[in-house]
Amino acid sequence: MNEIPTWWLILSGLFFALHSVLLLSMVIAIFMIVRKMGPLVQKVDQIAQKVDGLVKDTGEKVTRITSNIAGVTDNAKRVAGAVSENVGRWAPYAAGAMAIMKLGQTAREMKKGPAEKAADQAKNGVKTGVKAAKRKGSGLLQLAVRLLDRQK
């Protein structure tokens, strides 16, 4: 039989010893980590319970607010319905009143003669010209505005 070289046996023994030391140090490190993690796990559990409580509380508040909003929306719909009924009830009367006013205005315009119509148009033209002169501030129109103001 062949013999195992001594250098091989020494090298294998060194690796076995090194592996044993590393394994033992890893086991010790794991136990130390577990011991240190105990209080942290408790704190994490406490925080998780607080967060669960907040989530539950928030959910209840959202449910309450949603029901309140639904009530407000229903009330707004009822009010809008009542307003539309009232407006719908009075709309024909309002339309009739406006039609009568327009007919009266048209009848008054028809009674006026050509001289009165021209005077009204000139009067309206002077009013709009005065407003434009005050806005724009042109020299000639401002002079006309001053003269008109003095005549009043």
CSV table of N, CA and C in Angstrom, one decimal:
chain,number,residue,atom,x,y,z
A,1,MET,N,0.8,-1.2,0.0
A,1,MET,CA,0.0,0.0,0.0
A,1,MET,C,0.8,1.2,0.0
A,2,ASN,N,0.2,2.3,-0.5
A,2,ASN,CA,1.0,3.6,-0.5
A,2,ASN,C,0.7,4.3,0.8
A,3,GLU,N,1.7,5.0,1.2
A,3,GLU,CA,1.6,5.8,2.4
A,3,GLU,C,1.2,7.2,2.1
A,4,ILE,N,0.4,7.8,3.1
A,4,ILE,CA,0.0,9.2,2.9
A,4,ILE,C,1.2,10.1,3.3
A,5,PRO,N,1.5,11.1,2.5
A,5,PRO,CA,2.6,12.0,2.8
A,5,PRO,C,2.3,12.8,4.1
A,6,THR,N,3.3,13.0,4.8
A,6,THR,CA,3.2,13.7,6.1
A,6,THR,C,2.7,15.2,5.9
A,7,TRP,N,3.2,15.8,4.9
A,7,TRP,CA,2.8,17.2,4.7
A,7,TRP,C,1.3,17.3,4.4
A,8,TRP,N,0.8,16.2,3.8
A,8,TRP,CA,-0.7,16.2,3.6
A,8,TRP,C,-1.4,16.0,4.9
A,9,LEU,N,-1.0,15.2,5.7
A,9,LEU,CA,-1.6,15.0,7.0
A,9,LEU,C,-1.6,16.3,7.9
A,10,ILE,N,-0.4,17.0,7.8
A,10,ILE,CA,-0.3,18.2,8.6
A,10,ILE,C,-1.2,19.3,8.0
A,11,LEU,N,-1.3,19.4,6.7
A,11,LEU,CA,-2.2,20.4,6.1
A,11,LEU,C,-3.6,20.1,6.4
A,12,SER,N,-4.0,18.8,6.3
A,12,SER,CA,-5.4,18.4,6.7
A,12,SER,C,-5.7,18.7,8.1
A,13,GLY,N,-4.8,18.5,9.0
A,13,GLY,CA,-5.0,18.7,10.4
A,13,GLY,C,-5.2,20.2,10.7
A,14,LEU,N,-4.4,21.1,10.0
A,14,LEU,CA,-4.5,22.5,10.1
A,14,LEU,C,-5.9,23.0,9.7
A,15,PHE,N,-6.3,22.5,8.5
A,15,PHE,CA,-7.6,22.9,8.0
A,15,PHE,C,-8.7,22.5,8.9
A,16,PHE,N,-8.6,21.2,9.5
A,16,PHE,CA,-9.6,20.7,10.4
A,16,PHE,C,-9.7,21.6,11.7
A,17,ALA,N,-8.5,22.0,12.2
A,17,ALA,CA,-8.5,22.8,13.4
A,17,ALA,C,-9.1,24.2,13.1
A,18,LEU,N,-8.7,24.8,12.0
A,18,LEU,CA,-9.2,26.1,11.6
A,18,LEU,C,-10.7,26.1,11.4
A,19,HIS,N,-11.2,25.0,10.7
A,19,HIS,CA,-12.6,24.9,10.5
A,19,HIS,C,-13.3,24.7,11.8
A,20,SER,N,-12.8,24.0,12.7
A,20,SER,CA,-13.4,23.8,14.1
A,20,SER,C,-13.5,25.1,14.8
A,21,VAL,N,-12.4,25.9,14.8
A,21,VAL,CA,-12.4,27.2,15.5
A,21,VAL,C,-13.4,28.2,14.8
A,22,LEU,N,-13.5,28.2,13.5
A,22,LEU,CA,-14.4,29.1,12.8
A,22,LEU,C,-15.9,28.7,13.1
A,23,LEU,N,-16.2,27.4,13.1
A,23,LEU,CA,-17.5,26.9,13.4
A,23,LEU,C,-17.9,27.3,14.8
A,24,LEU,N,-17.0,27.1,15.8
A,24,LEU,CA,-17.3,27.4,17.2
A,24,LEU,C,-17.5,28.9,17.3
A,25,SER,N,-16.7,29.8,16.6
A,25,SER,CA,-16.9,31.2,16.7
A,25,SER,C,-18.2,31.6,16.1
A,26,MET,N,-18.6,31.0,15.0
A,26,MET,CA,-19.9,31.3,14.3
A,26,MET,C,-21.0,31.0,15.3
A,27,VAL,N,-21.0,29.8,15.9
A,27,VAL,CA,-22.1,29.5,16.8
A,27,VAL,C,-22.2,30.5,18.0
A,28,ILE,N,-21.0,30.9,18.5
A,28,ILE,CA,-21.0,31.9,19.6
A,28,ILE,C,-21.6,33.2,19.1
A,29,ALA,N,-21.2,33.6,17.9
A,29,ALA,CA,-21.7,34.9,17.3
A,29,ALA,C,-23.2,34.8,17.1
A,30,ILE,N,-23.7,33.7,16.7
A,30,ILE,CA,-25.2,33.5,16.5
A,30,ILE,C,-25.9,33.7,17.8
A,31,PHE,N,-25.4,33.0,18.8
A,31,PHE,CA,-26.0,33.1,20.2
A,31,PHE,C,-26.0,34.6,20.7
A,32,MET,N,-24.9,35.3,20.4
A,32,MET,CA,-24.9,36.7,20.9
A,32,MET,C,-25.9,37.5,20.1
A,33,ILE,N,-26.0,37.3,18.8
A,33,ILE,CA,-26.9,38.1,18.0
A,33,ILE,C,-28.4,37.8,18.4
A,34,VAL,N,-28.7,36.5,18.7
A,34,VAL,CA,-30.0,36.2,19.2
A,34,VAL,C,-30.3,36.9,20.5
A,35,ARG,N,-29.4,36.9,21.4
A,35,ARG,CA,-29.5,37.5,22.7
A,35,ARG,C,-29.8,39.1,22.5
A,36,LYS,N,-29.0,39.7,21.6
A,36,LYS,CA,-29.2,41.1,21.4
A,36,LYS,C,-30.5,41.4,20.6
A,37,MET,N,-31.0,40.5,19.8
A,37,MET,CA,-32.2,40.7,19.0
A,37,MET,C,-33.5,40.6,19.9
A,38,GLY,N,-33.5,40.0,21.0
A,38,GLY,CA,-34.7,39.8,21.8
A,38,GLY,C,-35.4,41.1,22.1
A,39,PRO,N,-34.7,42.1,22.7
A,39,PRO,CA,-35.4,43.3,23.0
A,39,PRO,C,-35.9,44.1,21.7
A,40,LEU,N,-35.1,43.9,20.7
A,40,LEU,CA,-35.5,44.6,19.4
A,40,LEU,C,-36.8,44.0,18.9
A,41,VAL,N,-36.9,42.7,19.0
A,41,VAL,CA,-38.1,42.0,18.5
A,41,VAL,C,-39.3,42.5,19.3
A,42,GLN,N,-39.2,42.6,20.6
A,42,GLN,CA,-40.3,43.1,21.4
A,42,GLN,C,-40.7,44.5,21.0
A,43,LYS,N,-39.7,45.4,20.8
A,43,LYS,CA,-40.0,46.8,20.4
A,43,LYS,C,-40.7,46.8,19.0
A,44,VAL,N,-40.2,45.9,18.1
A,44,VAL,CA,-40.9,45.9,16.8
A,44,VAL,C,-42.3,45.4,16.9
A,45,ASP,N,-42.6,44.4,17.8
A,45,ASP,CA,-43.9,44.0,18.0
A,45,ASP,C,-44.8,45.1,18.6
A,46,GLN,N,-44.3,45.9,19.5
A,46,GLN,CA,-45.0,47.0,20.1
A,46,GLN,C,-45.3,48.0,19.0
A,47,ILE,N,-44.4,48.4,18.2
A,47,ILE,CA,-44.6,49.3,17.1
A,47,ILE,C,-45.6,48.8,16.1
A,48,ALA,N,-45.5,47.5,15.8
A,48,ALA,CA,-46.5,46.9,14.9
A,48,ALA,C,-47.9,47.0,15.5
A,49,GLN,N,-48.1,46.7,16.8
A,49,GLN,CA,-49.4,46.8,17.4
A,49,GLN,C,-49.9,48.3,17.4
A,50,LYS,N,-49.0,49.2,17.6
A,50,LYS,CA,-49.5,50.6,17.6
A,50,LYS,C,-49.9,51.0,16.1
A,51,VAL,N,-49.2,50.5,15.2
A,51,VAL,CA,-49.5,50.8,13.8
A,51,VAL,C,-50.8,50.2,13.4
A,52,ASP,N,-51.1,48.9,13.9
A,52,ASP,CA,-52.3,48.3,13.6
A,52,ASP,C,-53.5,49.1,14.3
A,53,GLY,N,-53.3,49.6,15.5
A,53,GLY,CA,-54.3,50.4,16.1
A,53,GLY,C,-54.6,51.7,15.3
A,54,LEU,N,-53.5,52.3,14.8
A,54,LEU,CA,-53.7,53.5,14.0
A,54,LEU,C,-54.5,53.2,12.7
A,55,VAL,N,-54.1,52.1,12.1
A,55,VAL,CA,-54.8,51.8,10.9
A,55,VAL,C,-56.3,51.5,11.1
A,56,LYS,N,-56.6,50.8,12.2
A,56,LYS,CA,-58.0,50.5,12.5
A,56,LYS,C,-58.7,51.8,12.8
A,57,ASP,N,-58.1,52.7,13.6
A,57,ASP,CA,-58.7,53.9,14.0
A,57,ASP,C,-59.0,54.8,12.7
A,58,THR,N,-58.0,54.8,11.8
A,58,THR,CA,-58.1,55.6,10.6
A,58,THR,C,-59.2,55.0,9.7
A,59,GLY,N,-59.3,53.7,9.7
A,59,GLY,CA,-60.4,53.1,8.9
A,59,GLY,C,-61.7,53.4,9.4
A,60,GLU,N,-61.9,53.4,10.8
A,60,GLU,CA,-63.2,53.8,11.4
A,60,GLU,C,-63.5,55.3,11.0
A,61,LYS,N,-62.5,56.2,11.1
A,61,LYS,CA,-62.7,57.6,10.8
A,61,LYS,C,-63.1,57.8,9.3
A,62,VAL,N,-62.5,57.0,8.4
A,62,VAL,CA,-62.8,57.1,7.0
A,62,VAL,C,-64.2,56.7,6.8
A,63,THR,N,-64.6,55.6,7.5
A,63,THR,CA,-66.0,55.1,7.3
A,63,THR,C,-67.0,56.2,7.8
A,64,ARG,N,-66.7,56.8,9.0
A,64,ARG,CA,-67.6,57.8,9.5
A,64,ARG,C,-67.7,59.0,8.6
A,65,ILE,N,-66.5,59.4,8.1
A,65,ILE,CA,-66.5,60.6,7.1
A,65,ILE,C,-67.2,60.3,5.9
A,66,THR,N,-67.1,59.1,5.4
A,66,THR,CA,-67.8,58.7,4.1
A,66,THR,C,-69.3,58.7,4.3
A,67,SER,N,-69.7,58.2,5.5
A,67,SER,CA,-71.2,58.2,5.7
A,67,SER,C,-71.7,59.7,5.9
A,68,ASN,N,-70.9,60.6,6.5
A,68,ASN,CA,-71.2,62.0,6.6
A,68,ASN,C,-71.3,62.6,5.2
A,69,ILE,N,-70.3,62.3,4.4
A,69,ILE,CA,-70.3,62.9,3.0
A,69,ILE,C,-71.5,62.4,2.3
A,70,ALA,N,-71.9,61.1,2.4
A,70,ALA,CA,-73.1,60.6,1.7
A,70,ALA,C,-74.3,61.3,2.2
A,71,GLY,N,-74.4,61.6,3.5
A,71,GLY,CA,-75.6,62.4,4.0
A,71,GLY,C,-75.6,63.8,3.4
A,72,VAL,N,-74.5,64.5,3.4
A,72,VAL,CA,-74.4,65.8,2.8
A,72,VAL,C,-74.8,65.8,1.3
A,73,THR,N,-74.3,64.8,0.6
A,73,THR,CA,-74.6,64.7,-0.8
A,73,THR,C,-76.1,64.5,-1.0
A,74,ASP,N,-76.7,63.6,-0.2
A,74,ASP,CA,-78.2,63.4,-0.3
A,74,ASP,C,-78.9,64.7,0.0
A,75,ASN,N,-78.5,65.4,1.0
A,75,ASN,CA,-79.2,66.7,1.3
A,75,ASN,C,-79.0,67.7,0.2
A,76,ALA,N,-77.8,67.7,-0.4
A,76,ALA,CA,-77.6,68.6,-1.5
A,76,ALA,C,-78.5,68.2,-2.7
A,77,LYS,N,-78.7,66.9,-2.9
A,77,LYS,CA,-79.5,66.5,-4.0
A,77,LYS,C,-81.0,66.9,-3.8
A,78,ARG,N,-81.4,66.7,-2.5
A,78,ARG,CA,-82.8,67.1,-2.2
A,78,ARG,C,-83.0,68.6,-2.4
A,79,VAL,N,-82.0,69.4,-1.9
A,79,VAL,CA,-82.1,70.9,-2.1
A,79,VAL,C,-82.2,71.3,-3.5
A,80,ALA,N,-81.3,70.6,-4.3
A,80,ALA,CA,-81.2,71.0,-5.7
A,80,ALA,C,-82.6,70.6,-6.4
A,81,GLY,N,-83.1,69.5,-6.0
A,81,GLY,CA,-84.4,69.1,-6.6
A,81,GLY,C,-85.5,70.1,-6.2
A,82,ALA,N,-85.5,70.5,-4.9
A,82,ALA,CA,-86.5,71.5,-4.5
A,82,ALA,C,-86.3,72.8,-5.3
A,83,VAL,N,-85.1,73.2,-5.4
A,83,VAL,CA,-84.8,74.5,-6.1
A,83,VAL,C,-85.3,74.4,-7.6
A,84,SER,N,-84.9,73.3,-8.2
A,84,SER,CA,-85.3,73.1,-9.6
A,84,SER,C,-86.8,73.0,-9.8
A,85,GLU,N,-87.5,72.5,-8.8
A,85,GLU,CA,-89.0,72.5,-8.8
A,85,GLU,C,-89.5,73.9,-8.8
A,86,ASN,N,-89.0,74.7,-7.8
A,86,ASN,CA,-89.5,76.0,-7.7
A,86,ASN,C,-89.2,76.9,-8.9
A,87,VAL,N,-87.9,76.7,-9.4
A,87,VAL,CA,-87.6,77.5,-10.6
A,87,VAL,C,-88.4,77.0,-11.8
A,88,GLY,N,-88.6,75.8,-11.9
A,88,GLY,CA,-89.5,75.3,-13.0
A,88,GLY,C,-90.9,75.7,-12.8
A,89,ARG,N,-91.4,75.9,-11.6
A,89,ARG,CA,-92.8,76.4,-11.4
A,89,ARG,C,-92.9,77.9,-11.8
A,90,TRP,N,-91.8,78.7,-11.5
A,90,TRP,CA,-91.9,80.1,-11.7
A,90,TRP,C,-91.3,80.5,-13.1
A,91,ALA,N,-90.7,79.6,-13.8
A,91,ALA,CA,-90.0,80.0,-15.0
A,91,ALA,C,-91.0,80.5,-16.1
A,92,PRO,N,-92.1,79.9,-16.3
A,92,PRO,CA,-93.1,80.4,-17.3
A,92,PRO,C,-93.5,81.9,-16.9
A,93,TYR,N,-93.7,82.1,-15.6
A,93,TYR,CA,-94.2,83.5,-15.3
A,93,TYR,C,-93.1,84.5,-15.5
A,94,ALA,N,-91.8,84.1,-15.2
A,94,ALA,CA,-90.7,85.0,-15.5
A,94,ALA,C,-90.5,85.3,-17.0
A,95,ALA,N,-90.7,84.2,-17.8
A,95,ALA,CA,-90.6,84.4,-19.2
A,95,ALA,C,-91.7,85.3,-19.8
A,96,GLY,N,-92.9,85.1,-19.2
A,96,GLY,CA,-94.0,85.9,-19.7
A,96,GLY,C,-93.7,87.4,-19.3
A,97,ALA,N,-93.2,87.6,-18.1
A,97,ALA,CA,-93.0,89.0,-17.6
A,97,ALA,C,-91.9,89.6,-18.5
A,98,MET,N,-90.9,88.9,-18.9
A,98,MET,CA,-89.8,89.5,-19.7
A,98,MET,C,-90.4,89.7,-21.1
A,99,ALA,N,-91.2,88.9,-21.6
A,99,ALA,CA,-91.8,89.1,-22.9
A,99,ALA,C,-92.7,90.3,-22.9
A,100,ILE,N,-93.4,90.5,-21.8
A,100,ILE,CA,-94.3,91.8,-21.7
A,100,ILE,C,-93.4,93.0,-21.7
A,101,MET,N,-92.3,93.0,-20.9
A,101,MET,CA,-91.4,94.1,-20.8
A,101,MET,C,-90.8,94.4,-22.2
A,102,LYS,N,-90.4,93.4,-22.9
A,102,LYS,CA,-89.8,93.6,-24.3
A,102,LYS,C,-90.9,94.2,-25.2
A,103,LEU,N,-92.1,93.7,-25.1
A,103,LEU,CA,-93.2,94.3,-26.0
A,103,LEU,C,-93.4,95.7,-25.7
A,104,GLY,N,-93.4,96.1,-24.4
A,104,GLY,CA,-93.6,97.5,-24.0
A,104,GLY,C,-92.5,98.3,-24.5
A,105,GLN,N,-91.2,97.8,-24.4
A,105,GLN,CA,-90.1,98.6,-24.9
A,105,GLN,C,-90.2,98.8,-26.4
A,106,THR,N,-90.6,97.8,-27.1
A,106,THR,CA,-90.7,97.9,-28.6
A,106,THR,C,-91.9,98.8,-28.9
A,107,ALA,N,-93.0,98.8,-28.2
A,107,ALA,CA,-94.1,99.7,-28.5
A,107,ALA,C,-93.6,101.2,-28.2
A,108,ARG,N,-92.9,101.4,-27.2
A,108,ARG,CA,-92.4,102.8,-26.9
A,108,ARG,C,-91.5,103.2,-28.1
A,109,GLU,N,-90.6,102.3,-28.6
A,109,GLU,CA,-89.7,102.7,-29.6
A,109,GLU,C,-90.5,103.0,-30.9
A,110,MET,N,-91.6,102.3,-31.1
A,110,MET,CA,-92.4,102.5,-32.3
A,110,MET,C,-93.1,103.8,-32.3
A,111,LYS,N,-93.5,104.3,-31.1
A,111,LYS,CA,-94.2,105.6,-30.9
A,111,LYS,C,-93.3,106.8,-31.2
A,112,LYS,N,-92.0,106.6,-30.9
A,112,LYS,CA,-91.1,107.7,-31.1
A,112,LYS,C,-90.9,108.1,-32.6
A,113,GLY,N,-90.8,109.4,-32.8
A,113,GLY,CA,-90.6,109.8,-34.2
A,113,GLY,C,-89.2,109.8,-34.5
A,114,PRO,N,-88.9,110.1,-35.8
A,114,PRO,CA,-87.5,110.1,-36.3
A,114,PRO,C,-86.6,111.0,-35.6
A,115,ALA,N,-87.1,112.2,-35.1
A,115,ALA,CA,-86.2,113.2,-34.5
A,115,ALA,C,-85.8,112.6,-33.1
A,116,GLU,N,-86.8,112.0,-32.4
A,116,GLU,CA,-86.5,111.5,-31.0
A,116,GLU,C,-85.5,110.3,-31.1
A,117,LYS,N,-85.7,109.5,-32.2
A,117,LYS,CA,-84.7,108.3,-32.3
A,117,LYS,C,-83.3,108.9,-32.6
A,118,ALA,N,-83.2,109.9,-33.4
A,118,ALA,CA,-81.9,110.5,-33.7
A,118,ALA,C,-81.3,111.1,-32.5
A,119,ALA,N,-82.1,111.8,-31.6
A,119,ALA,CA,-81.6,112.4,-30.4
A,119,ALA,C,-81.1,111.3,-29.4
A,120,ASP,N,-81.9,110.2,-29.3
A,120,ASP,CA,-81.5,109.0,-28.5
A,120,ASP,C,-80.1,108.4,-28.9
A,121,GLN,N,-80.0,108.3,-30.2
A,121,GLN,CA,-78.8,107.7,-30.8
A,121,GLN,C,-77.6,108.6,-30.5
A,122,ALA,N,-77.8,109.9,-30.7
A,122,ALA,CA,-76.7,110.9,-30.5
A,122,ALA,C,-76.4,110.9,-29.0
A,123,LYS,N,-77.4,110.8,-28.1
A,123,LYS,CA,-77.1,110.8,-26.7
A,123,LYS,C,-76.3,109.6,-26.3
A,124,ASN,N,-76.7,108.4,-26.8
A,124,ASN,CA,-76.0,107.2,-26.5
A,124,ASN,C,-74.6,107.2,-27.1
A,125,GLY,N,-74.5,107.8,-28.2
A,125,GLY,CA,-73.1,107.9,-28.8
A,125,GLY,C,-72.2,108.8,-28.0
A,126,VAL,N,-72.7,109.9,-27.5
A,126,VAL,CA,-72.0,110.9,-26.7
A,126,VAL,C,-71.6,110.2,-25.4
A,127,LYS,N,-72.4,109.4,-24.8
A,127,LYS,CA,-72.1,108.7,-23.5
A,127,LYS,C,-71.0,107.7,-23.7
A,128,THR,N,-71.1,106.9,-24.8
A,128,THR,CA,-70.0,105.9,-25.1
A,128,THR,C,-68.7,106.7,-25.5
A,129,GLY,N,-68.8,107.8,-26.2
A,129,GLY,CA,-67.6,108.5,-26.5
A,129,GLY,C,-67.0,109.1,-25.2
A,130,VAL,N,-67.8,109.6,-24.3
A,130,VAL,CA,-67.2,110.1,-23.1
A,130,VAL,C,-66.5,109.0,-22.3
A,131,LYS,N,-67.1,107.9,-22.2
A,131,LYS,CA,-66.5,106.7,-21.5
A,131,LYS,C,-65.2,106.4,-22.1
A,132,ALA,N,-65.2,106.3,-23.4
A,132,ALA,CA,-64.0,105.9,-24.1
A,132,ALA,C,-62.9,107.0,-23.9
A,133,ALA,N,-63.3,108.3,-23.9
A,133,ALA,CA,-62.3,109.3,-23.7
A,133,ALA,C,-61.7,109.3,-22.4
A,134,LYS,N,-62.5,109.0,-21.4
A,134,LYS,CA,-62.0,108.8,-20.0
A,134,LYS,C,-61.0,107.7,-19.9
A,135,ARG,N,-61.3,106.6,-20.6
A,135,ARG,CA,-60.4,105.4,-20.5
A,135,ARG,C,-59.2,105.7,-21.3
A,136,LYS,N,-59.3,106.1,-22.5
A,136,LYS,CA,-58.1,106.3,-23.4
A,136,LYS,C,-57.3,107.5,-23.0
A,137,GLY,N,-57.9,108.6,-22.7
A,137,GLY,CA,-57.2,109.8,-22.3
A,137,GLY,C,-56.6,110.5,-23.5
A,138,SER,N,-57.2,110.5,-24.7
A,138,SER,CA,-56.7,111.2,-25.8
A,138,SER,C,-57.0,112.7,-25.6
A,139,GLY,N,-56.2,113.6,-26.1
A,139,GLY,CA,-56.3,115.0,-25.8
A,139,GLY,C,-57.5,115.6,-26.4
A,140,LEU,N,-57.9,115.4,-27.6
A,140,LEU,CA,-59.0,116.0,-28.2
A,140,LEU,C,-60.3,115.6,-27.6
A,141,LEU,N,-60.4,114.2,-27.3
A,141,LEU,CA,-61.6,113.7,-26.7
A,141,LEU,C,-61.7,114.2,-25.2
A,142,GLN,N,-60.6,114.4,-24.5
A,142,GLN,CA,-60.7,114.9,-23.2
A,142,GLN,C,-61.2,116.3,-23.2
A,143,LEU,N,-60.8,117.1,-24.1
A,143,LEU,CA,-61.2,118.5,-24.2
A,143,LEU,C,-62.7,118.5,-24.4
A,144,ALA,N,-63.2,117.6,-25.3
A,144,ALA,CA,-64.7,117.5,-25.5
A,144,ALA,C,-65.4,117.1,-24.2
A,145,VAL,N,-64.8,116.2,-23.5
A,145,VAL,CA,-65.4,115.7,-22.2
A,145,VAL,C,-65.5,116.9,-21.2
A,146,ARG,N,-64.4,117.7,-21.2
A,146,ARG,CA,-64.4,118.8,-20.2
A,146,ARG,C,-65.5,119.8,-20.6
A,147,LEU,N,-65.6,120.0,-21.9
A,147,LEU,CA,-66.7,121.0,-22.4
A,147,LEU,C,-68.1,120.4,-22.0
A,148,LEU,N,-68.3,119.2,-22.2
A,148,LEU,CA,-69.6,118.6,-21.9
A,148,LEU,C,-69.8,118.7,-20.4
A,149,ASP,N,-68.8,118.4,-19.6
A,149,ASP,CA,-69.0,118.5,-18.1
A,149,ASP,C,-69.3,119.9,-17.7
A,150,ARG,N,-68.8,120.9,-18.4
A,150,ARG,CA,-69.0,122.3,-18.0
A,150,ARG,C,-70.5,122.7,-18.3
A,151,GLN,N,-71.0,122.1,-19.4
A,151,GLN,CA,-72.4,122.4,-19.8
A,151,GLN,C,-73.4,121.9,-18.9
A,152,LYS,N,-73.0,120.8,-18.2
A,152,LYS,CA,-74.0,120.2,-17.2
A,152,LYS,C,-74.1,121.2,-16.1
